Short mmCIF file of C-alpha atoms and ligand atoms in Angstrom, two decimals:
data_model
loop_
_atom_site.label_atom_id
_atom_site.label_comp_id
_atom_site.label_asym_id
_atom_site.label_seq_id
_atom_site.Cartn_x
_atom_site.Cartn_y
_atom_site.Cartn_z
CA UNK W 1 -51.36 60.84 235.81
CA UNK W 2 -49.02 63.52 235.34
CA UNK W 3 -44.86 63.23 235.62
CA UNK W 4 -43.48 65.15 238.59
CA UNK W 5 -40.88 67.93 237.97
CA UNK W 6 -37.70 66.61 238.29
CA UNK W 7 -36.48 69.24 241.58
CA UNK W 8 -38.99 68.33 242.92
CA UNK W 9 -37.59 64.89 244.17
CA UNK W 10 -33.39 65.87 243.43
CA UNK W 11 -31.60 68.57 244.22
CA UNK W 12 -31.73 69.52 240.95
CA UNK W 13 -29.92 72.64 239.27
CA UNK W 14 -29.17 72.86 235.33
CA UNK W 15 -28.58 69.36 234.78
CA UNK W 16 -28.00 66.18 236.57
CA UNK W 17 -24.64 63.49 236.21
CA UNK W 18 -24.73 59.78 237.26
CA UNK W 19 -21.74 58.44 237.68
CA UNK W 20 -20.17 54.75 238.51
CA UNK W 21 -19.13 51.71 237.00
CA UNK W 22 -21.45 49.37 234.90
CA UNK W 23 -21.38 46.71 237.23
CA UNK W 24 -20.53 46.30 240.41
CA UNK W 25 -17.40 44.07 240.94
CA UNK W 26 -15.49 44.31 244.61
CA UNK W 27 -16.52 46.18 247.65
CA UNK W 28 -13.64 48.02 246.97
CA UNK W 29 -13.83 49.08 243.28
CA UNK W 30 -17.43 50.39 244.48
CA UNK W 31 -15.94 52.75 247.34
CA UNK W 32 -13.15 53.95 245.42
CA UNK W 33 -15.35 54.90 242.63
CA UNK W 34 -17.79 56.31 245.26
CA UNK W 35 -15.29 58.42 247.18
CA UNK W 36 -14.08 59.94 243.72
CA UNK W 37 -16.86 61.04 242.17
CA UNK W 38 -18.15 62.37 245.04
CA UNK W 39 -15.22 65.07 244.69
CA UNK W 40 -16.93 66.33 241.55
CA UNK W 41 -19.62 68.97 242.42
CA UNK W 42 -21.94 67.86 239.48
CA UNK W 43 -22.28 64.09 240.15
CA UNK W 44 -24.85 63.70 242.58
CA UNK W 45 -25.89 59.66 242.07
CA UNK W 46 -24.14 57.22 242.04
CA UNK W 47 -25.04 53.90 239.79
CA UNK W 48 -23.65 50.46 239.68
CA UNK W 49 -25.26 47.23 238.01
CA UNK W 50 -25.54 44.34 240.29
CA UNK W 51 -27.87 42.23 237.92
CA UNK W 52 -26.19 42.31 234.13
CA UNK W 53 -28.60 41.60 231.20
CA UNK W 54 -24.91 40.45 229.16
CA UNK W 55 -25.73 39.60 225.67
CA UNK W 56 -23.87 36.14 225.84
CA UNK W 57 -23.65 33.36 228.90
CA UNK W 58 -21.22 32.55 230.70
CA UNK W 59 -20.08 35.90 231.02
CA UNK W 60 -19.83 38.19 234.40
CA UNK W 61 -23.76 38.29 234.98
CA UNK W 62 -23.63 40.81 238.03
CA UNK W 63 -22.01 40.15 241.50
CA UNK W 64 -26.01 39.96 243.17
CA UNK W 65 -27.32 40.80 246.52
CA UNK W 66 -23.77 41.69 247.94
CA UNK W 67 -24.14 44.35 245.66
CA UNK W 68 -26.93 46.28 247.47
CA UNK W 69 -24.80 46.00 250.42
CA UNK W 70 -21.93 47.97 249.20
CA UNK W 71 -24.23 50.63 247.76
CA UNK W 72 -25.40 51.11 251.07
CA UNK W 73 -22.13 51.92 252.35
CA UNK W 74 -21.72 54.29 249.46
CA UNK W 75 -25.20 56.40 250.42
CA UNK W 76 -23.57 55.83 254.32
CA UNK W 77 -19.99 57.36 253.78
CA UNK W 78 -20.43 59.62 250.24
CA UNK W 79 -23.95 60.92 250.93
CA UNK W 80 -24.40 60.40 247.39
CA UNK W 81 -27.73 59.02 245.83
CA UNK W 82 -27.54 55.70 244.74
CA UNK W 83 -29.58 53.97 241.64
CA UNK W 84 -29.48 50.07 239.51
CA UNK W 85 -31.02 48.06 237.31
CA UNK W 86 -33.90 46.30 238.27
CA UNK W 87 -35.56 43.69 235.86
CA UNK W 88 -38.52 41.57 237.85
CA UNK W 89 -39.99 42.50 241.18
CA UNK W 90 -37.48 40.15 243.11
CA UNK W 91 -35.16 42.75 242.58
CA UNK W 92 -37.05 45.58 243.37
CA UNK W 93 -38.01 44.19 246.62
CA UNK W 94 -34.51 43.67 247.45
CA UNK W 95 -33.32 47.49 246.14
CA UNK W 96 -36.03 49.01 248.68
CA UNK W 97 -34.88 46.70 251.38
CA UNK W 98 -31.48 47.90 250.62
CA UNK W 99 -32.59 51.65 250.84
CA UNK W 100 -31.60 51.91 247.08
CA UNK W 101 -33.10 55.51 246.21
CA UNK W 102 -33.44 55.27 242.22
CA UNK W 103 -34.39 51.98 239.76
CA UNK W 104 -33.75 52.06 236.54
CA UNK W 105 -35.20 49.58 233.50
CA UNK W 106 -32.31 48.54 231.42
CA UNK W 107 -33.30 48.82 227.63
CA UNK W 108 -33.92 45.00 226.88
CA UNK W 109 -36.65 45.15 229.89
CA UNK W 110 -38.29 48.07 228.54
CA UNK W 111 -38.41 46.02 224.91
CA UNK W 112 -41.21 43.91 226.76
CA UNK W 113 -44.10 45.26 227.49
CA UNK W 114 -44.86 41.65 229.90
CA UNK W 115 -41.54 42.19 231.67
CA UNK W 116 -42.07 46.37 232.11
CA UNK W 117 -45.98 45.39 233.18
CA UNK W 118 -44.57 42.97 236.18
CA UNK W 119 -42.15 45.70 237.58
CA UNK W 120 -44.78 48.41 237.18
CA UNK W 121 -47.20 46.20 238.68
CA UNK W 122 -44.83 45.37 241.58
CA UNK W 123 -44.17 49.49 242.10
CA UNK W 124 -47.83 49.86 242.52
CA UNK W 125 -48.03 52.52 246.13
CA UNK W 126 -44.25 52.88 246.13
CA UNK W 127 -42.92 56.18 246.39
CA UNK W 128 -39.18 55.14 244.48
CA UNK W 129 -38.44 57.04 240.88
CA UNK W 130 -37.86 54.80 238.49
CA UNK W 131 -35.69 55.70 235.14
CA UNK W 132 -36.65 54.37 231.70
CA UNK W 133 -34.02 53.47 229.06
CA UNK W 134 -34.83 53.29 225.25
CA UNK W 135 -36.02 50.40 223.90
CA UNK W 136 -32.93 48.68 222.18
CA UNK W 137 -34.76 49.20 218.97
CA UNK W 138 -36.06 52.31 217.34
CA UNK W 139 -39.64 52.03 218.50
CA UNK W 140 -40.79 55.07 220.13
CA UNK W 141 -44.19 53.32 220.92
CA UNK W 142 -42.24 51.10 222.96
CA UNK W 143 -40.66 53.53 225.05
CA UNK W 144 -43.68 55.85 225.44
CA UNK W 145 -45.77 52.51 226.11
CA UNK W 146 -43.23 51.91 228.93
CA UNK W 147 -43.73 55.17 230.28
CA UNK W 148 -47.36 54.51 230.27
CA UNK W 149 -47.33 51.53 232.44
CA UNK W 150 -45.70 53.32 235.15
CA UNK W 151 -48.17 56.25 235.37
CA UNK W 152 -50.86 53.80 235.25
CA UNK W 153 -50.20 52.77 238.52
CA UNK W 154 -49.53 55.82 240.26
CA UNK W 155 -45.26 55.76 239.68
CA UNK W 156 -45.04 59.44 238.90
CA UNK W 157 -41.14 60.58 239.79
CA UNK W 158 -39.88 59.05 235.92
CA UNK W 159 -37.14 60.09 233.97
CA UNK W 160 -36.64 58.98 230.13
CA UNK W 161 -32.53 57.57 229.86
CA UNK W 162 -31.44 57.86 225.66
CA UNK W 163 -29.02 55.28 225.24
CA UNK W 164 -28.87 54.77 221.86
CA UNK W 165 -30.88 51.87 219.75
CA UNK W 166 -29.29 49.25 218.03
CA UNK W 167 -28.33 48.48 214.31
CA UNK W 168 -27.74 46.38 211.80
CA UNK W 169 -25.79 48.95 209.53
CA UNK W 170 -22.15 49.78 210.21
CA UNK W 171 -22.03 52.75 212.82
CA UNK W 172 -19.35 54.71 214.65
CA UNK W 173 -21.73 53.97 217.56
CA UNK W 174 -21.91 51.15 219.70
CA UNK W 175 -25.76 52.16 219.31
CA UNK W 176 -27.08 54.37 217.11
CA UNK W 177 -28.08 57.79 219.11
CA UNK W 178 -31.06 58.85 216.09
CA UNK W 179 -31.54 61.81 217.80
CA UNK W 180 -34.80 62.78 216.27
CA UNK W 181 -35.83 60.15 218.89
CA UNK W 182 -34.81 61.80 222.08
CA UNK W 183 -36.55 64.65 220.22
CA UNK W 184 -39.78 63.51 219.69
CA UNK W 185 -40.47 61.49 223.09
CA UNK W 186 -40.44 65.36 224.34
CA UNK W 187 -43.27 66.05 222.27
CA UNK W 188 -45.12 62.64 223.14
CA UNK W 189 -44.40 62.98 226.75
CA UNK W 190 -44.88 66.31 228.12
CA UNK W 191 -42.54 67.20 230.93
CA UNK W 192 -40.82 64.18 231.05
CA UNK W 193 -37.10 64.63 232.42
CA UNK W 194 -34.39 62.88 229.51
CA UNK W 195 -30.85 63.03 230.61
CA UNK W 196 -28.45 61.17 228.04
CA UNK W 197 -26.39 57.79 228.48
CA UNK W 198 -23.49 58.49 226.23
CA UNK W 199 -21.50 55.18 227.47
CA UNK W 200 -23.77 53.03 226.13
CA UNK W 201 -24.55 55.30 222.73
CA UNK W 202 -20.48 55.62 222.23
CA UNK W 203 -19.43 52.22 223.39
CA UNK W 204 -15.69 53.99 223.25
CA UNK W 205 -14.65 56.46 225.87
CA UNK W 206 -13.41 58.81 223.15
CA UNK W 207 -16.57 59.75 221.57
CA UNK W 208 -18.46 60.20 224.88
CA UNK W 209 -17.39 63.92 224.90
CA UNK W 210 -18.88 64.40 221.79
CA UNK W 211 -22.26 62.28 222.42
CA UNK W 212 -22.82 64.63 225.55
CA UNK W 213 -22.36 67.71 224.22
CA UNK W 214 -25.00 66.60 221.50
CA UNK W 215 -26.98 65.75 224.50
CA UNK W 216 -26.68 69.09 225.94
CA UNK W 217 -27.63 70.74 222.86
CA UNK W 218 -30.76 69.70 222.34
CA UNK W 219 -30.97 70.46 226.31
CA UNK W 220 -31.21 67.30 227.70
CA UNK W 221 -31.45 67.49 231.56
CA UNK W 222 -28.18 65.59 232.47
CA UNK W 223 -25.58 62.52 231.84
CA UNK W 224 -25.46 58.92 232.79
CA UNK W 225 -21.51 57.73 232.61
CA UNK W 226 -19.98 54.76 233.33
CA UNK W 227 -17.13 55.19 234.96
CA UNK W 228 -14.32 52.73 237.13
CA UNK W 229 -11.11 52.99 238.93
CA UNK W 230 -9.48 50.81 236.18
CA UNK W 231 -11.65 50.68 232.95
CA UNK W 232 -10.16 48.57 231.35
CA UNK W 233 -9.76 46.06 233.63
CA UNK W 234 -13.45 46.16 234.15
CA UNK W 235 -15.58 43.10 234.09
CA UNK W 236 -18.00 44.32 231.59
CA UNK W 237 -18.45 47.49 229.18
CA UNK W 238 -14.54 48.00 229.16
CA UNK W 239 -14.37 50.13 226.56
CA UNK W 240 -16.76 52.62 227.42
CA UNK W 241 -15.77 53.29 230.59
CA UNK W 242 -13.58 56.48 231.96
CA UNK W 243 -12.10 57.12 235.54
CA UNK W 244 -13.05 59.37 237.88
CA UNK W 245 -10.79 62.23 236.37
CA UNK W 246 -11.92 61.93 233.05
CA UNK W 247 -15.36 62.08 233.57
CA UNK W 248 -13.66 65.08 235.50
CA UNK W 249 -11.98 66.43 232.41
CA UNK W 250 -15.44 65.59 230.66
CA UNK W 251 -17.74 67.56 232.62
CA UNK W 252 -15.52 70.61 232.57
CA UNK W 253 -14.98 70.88 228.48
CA UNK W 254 -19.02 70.96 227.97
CA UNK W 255 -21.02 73.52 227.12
CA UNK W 256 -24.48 72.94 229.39
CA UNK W 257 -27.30 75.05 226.83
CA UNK W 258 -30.40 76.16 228.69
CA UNK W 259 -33.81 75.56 227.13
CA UNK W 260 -34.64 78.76 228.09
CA UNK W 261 -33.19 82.40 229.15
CA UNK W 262 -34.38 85.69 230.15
CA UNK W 263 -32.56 88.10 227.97
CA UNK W 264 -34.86 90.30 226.23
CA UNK W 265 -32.90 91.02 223.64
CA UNK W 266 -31.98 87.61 222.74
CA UNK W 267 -36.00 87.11 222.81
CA UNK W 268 -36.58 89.48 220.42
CA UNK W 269 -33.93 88.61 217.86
CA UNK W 270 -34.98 85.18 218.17
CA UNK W 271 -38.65 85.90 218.01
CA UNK W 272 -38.27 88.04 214.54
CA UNK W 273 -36.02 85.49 213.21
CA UNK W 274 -38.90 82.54 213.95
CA UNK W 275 -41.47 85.03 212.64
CA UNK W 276 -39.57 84.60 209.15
CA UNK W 277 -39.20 80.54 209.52
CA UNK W 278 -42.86 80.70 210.36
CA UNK W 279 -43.49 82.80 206.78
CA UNK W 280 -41.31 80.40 204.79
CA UNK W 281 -43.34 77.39 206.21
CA UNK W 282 -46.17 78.91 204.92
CA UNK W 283 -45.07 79.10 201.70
CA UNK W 284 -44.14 75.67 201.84
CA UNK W 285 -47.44 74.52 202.82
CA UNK W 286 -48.83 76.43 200.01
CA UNK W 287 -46.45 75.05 197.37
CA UNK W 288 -46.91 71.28 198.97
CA UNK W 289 -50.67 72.04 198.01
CA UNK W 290 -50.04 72.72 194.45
CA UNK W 291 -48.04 69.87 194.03
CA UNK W 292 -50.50 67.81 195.70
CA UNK W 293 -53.38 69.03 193.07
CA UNK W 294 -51.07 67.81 190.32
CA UNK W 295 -50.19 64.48 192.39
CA UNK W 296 -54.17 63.62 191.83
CA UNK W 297 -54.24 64.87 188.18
CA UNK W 298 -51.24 62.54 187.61
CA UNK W 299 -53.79 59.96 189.54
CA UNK W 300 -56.49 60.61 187.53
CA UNK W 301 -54.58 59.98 184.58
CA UNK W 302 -53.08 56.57 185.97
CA UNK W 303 -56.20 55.57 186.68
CA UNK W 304 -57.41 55.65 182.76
CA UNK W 305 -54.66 53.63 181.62
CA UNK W 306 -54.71 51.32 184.27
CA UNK W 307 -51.40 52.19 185.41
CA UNK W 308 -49.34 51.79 189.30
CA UNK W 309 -49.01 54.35 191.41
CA UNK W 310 -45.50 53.90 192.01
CA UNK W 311 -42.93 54.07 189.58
CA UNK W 312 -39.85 52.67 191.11
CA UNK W 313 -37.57 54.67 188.20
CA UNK W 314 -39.74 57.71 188.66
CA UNK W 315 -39.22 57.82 192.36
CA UNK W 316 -34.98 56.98 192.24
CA UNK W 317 -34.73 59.63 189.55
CA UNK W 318 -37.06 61.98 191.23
CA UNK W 319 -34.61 61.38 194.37
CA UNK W 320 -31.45 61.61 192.72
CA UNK W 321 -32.21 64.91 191.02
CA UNK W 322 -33.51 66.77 194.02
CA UNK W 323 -30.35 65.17 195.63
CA UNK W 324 -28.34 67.30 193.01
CA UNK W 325 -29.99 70.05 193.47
CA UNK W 326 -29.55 70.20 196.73
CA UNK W 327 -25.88 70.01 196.70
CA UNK W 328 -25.55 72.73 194.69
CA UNK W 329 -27.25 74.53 197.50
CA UNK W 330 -25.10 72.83 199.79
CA UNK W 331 -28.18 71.23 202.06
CA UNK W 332 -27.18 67.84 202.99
CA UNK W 333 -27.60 64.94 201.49
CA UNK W 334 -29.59 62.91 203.62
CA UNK W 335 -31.75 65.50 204.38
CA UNK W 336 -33.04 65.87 201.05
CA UNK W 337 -33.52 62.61 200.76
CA UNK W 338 -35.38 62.11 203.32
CA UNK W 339 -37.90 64.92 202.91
CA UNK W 340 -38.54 64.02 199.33
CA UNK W 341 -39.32 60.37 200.00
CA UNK W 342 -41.96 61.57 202.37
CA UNK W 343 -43.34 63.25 200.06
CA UNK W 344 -43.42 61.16 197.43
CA UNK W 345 -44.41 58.89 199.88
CA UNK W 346 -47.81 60.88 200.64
CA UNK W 347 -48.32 61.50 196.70
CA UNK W 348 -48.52 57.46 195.97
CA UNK W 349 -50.52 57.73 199.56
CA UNK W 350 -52.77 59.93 197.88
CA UNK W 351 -52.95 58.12 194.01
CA UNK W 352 -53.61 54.47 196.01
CA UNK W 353 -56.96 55.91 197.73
CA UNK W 354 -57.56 57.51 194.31
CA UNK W 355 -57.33 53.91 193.08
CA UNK W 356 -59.94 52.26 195.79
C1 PEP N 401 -26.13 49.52 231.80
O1 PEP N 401 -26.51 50.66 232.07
O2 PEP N 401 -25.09 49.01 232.22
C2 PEP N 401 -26.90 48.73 230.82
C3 PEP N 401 -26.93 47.41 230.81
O3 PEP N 401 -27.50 49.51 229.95
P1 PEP N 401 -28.53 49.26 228.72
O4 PEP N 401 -29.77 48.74 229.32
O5 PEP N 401 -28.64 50.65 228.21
O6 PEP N 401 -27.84 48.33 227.77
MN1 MN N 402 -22.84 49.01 230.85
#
């Protein structure tokens, strides 16, 4: 089963927004929000949560099946599309009774492959898209598994929602957006729509800018933002959330970059400049090869003196020098560490089979 292009089910052009508030509180508070967005040309759907997973009890858990109603006026008096959360298949029987047009799986569903299995199950010859959040932790198997489940059973109108993974490091980010994520379920998931959830990444409206612009330029196909009349009076998310003229102010300072263009002469510059990345990789696949002869000579040698093949000194030293080096030739930090441990990685790989 193959994903369906994204205009071919929206009125798609360049990249899509979602606005609305996290949950859905009053009748009101859903209107109001409604009728403003609307005004913005870009924000085509509308979202609200009416079931909310909240981390803790006894907090505002969604206001239910009234809900549905008021998004029903919305669609009725905005025109706008509308979209929520569903979790089990009592709640997508009540969305499509409600004329809801999008579901989406909040990221602690999509953690469970039972949980996503019920609601794919209950989708089963139902023509409703259905949007997939990130896993809340940084398990691409998880999220491409998700995916899976849906095509399985015939649920081809998806879209991929990054919202950031969770962490138990100290992070300027609510949840951190590791965007060689996003990145890679591109390559796993071939023509798979991903628009960006920058609330939920940020979990402060200041830094949202920033997350979406990021999102744009590694041309992500649109924005999910969580936005209310009075943020931060709102009964969940406060933080996060902007009003209706921010998200205005938002929209207008970003750059949108295109995946693509048809300027010739922007081809050609960038073709002769990837012909030169594609010589230098070369080279680096020829030099990884030398060092990988020696890696099994250093093996060999192990092996006669009955000696590990890791060296826990070896491999911090190894790490801090290239570290150094690369500072002097100002590539960062983390970088360098990272592509030396994988490769030291694959040389004690490489001297463990040696070992067998
Ligand atoms: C939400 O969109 O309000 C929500 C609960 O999101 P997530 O599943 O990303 O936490
Ligand atoms: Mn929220």
């Amino acid at each position: 089963m193959k994903i369906t292009p994204i205009n071919q089910w929206l009125p798609f052009k360049d990249y899509l927004v979602i606005a609305g508030p996290c949950s859905a509180e009053t009748e009101s508070q859903v209107l109001s929000t409604a009728h403003s967005v609307k005004k913005i040309d870009r924000v085509k759907i509308f979202r609200a949560g009416v079931w909310k997973p909240r981390t803790r009890p006894n907090t505002f858990e969604g206001i239910g099946l009234k809900g549905l109603k008021w998004l029903q006026k919305v669609k009725k008096e905005t025109g706008l599309l509308t979209c929520t959360e569903v979790a089990n298949p009592e709640h997508i029987k009540a969305c499509i009774d409600h004329d809801i047009d999008i579901l989406w799986v909040g990221a602690r569903t999509t953690v469970n492959p039972f949980l996503i299995q019920n609601i794919a199950d209950s989708l089963e010859g139902k023509d409703i898209p259905v949007m997939i959040k990130n896993p809340i932790n940084a398990d691409i198997s998880l999220w491409v598994g998700a995916i899976e489940r849906f095509l399985n059973k015939g649920i081809t109108k998806l879209v991929g929602i990054h919202r950031g993974f969770s962490t138990a490091r100290p992070s300027p980010y609510r949840n951190e957006p590791c965007w060689k994520i996003p990145i890679e379920i591109r390559q796993k998931v071939p023509g798979l729509p991903l628009i960006c959830d920058p609330s939920h990444i940020a979990g402060s409206r200041e830094k949202i800018f920033e997350v979406s612009q990021k999102a744009f330029d590694i041309a992500m196909e649109g924005l999910m933002i969580e936005t209310h009349p009075d943020p931060d009076k709102a009964l969940s998310d406060r933080k996060q959330q902007v009003t209706p003229n921010q998200l205005e102010e938002i929209l207008k300072g970003l750059q949108h970059r295109k995946e693509f263009c048809s300027d010739e002469l922007f081809d050609d510059k960038l073709s002769s400049l990837r012909s030169k990345i594609d010589a230098l990789d070369k080279e680096l696949l020829d030099i990884l090869k030398v060092r990988m002869n020696i890696v099994h000579e250093i093996g060999q040698e192990k092996i006669k003196k009955n000696i590990a093949a890791l060296q826990k000194n070896r491999l911090d030293q190894l790490i801090d020098q290239r570290v150094i080096w690369g500072n002097k030739l100002n590539l960062p930090e983390d970088y360098v560490d990272e592509v030396f441990q994988i490769i030291h990685a694959a040389s004690v790989k490489t001297q463990t089979q040696l070992m067998e």
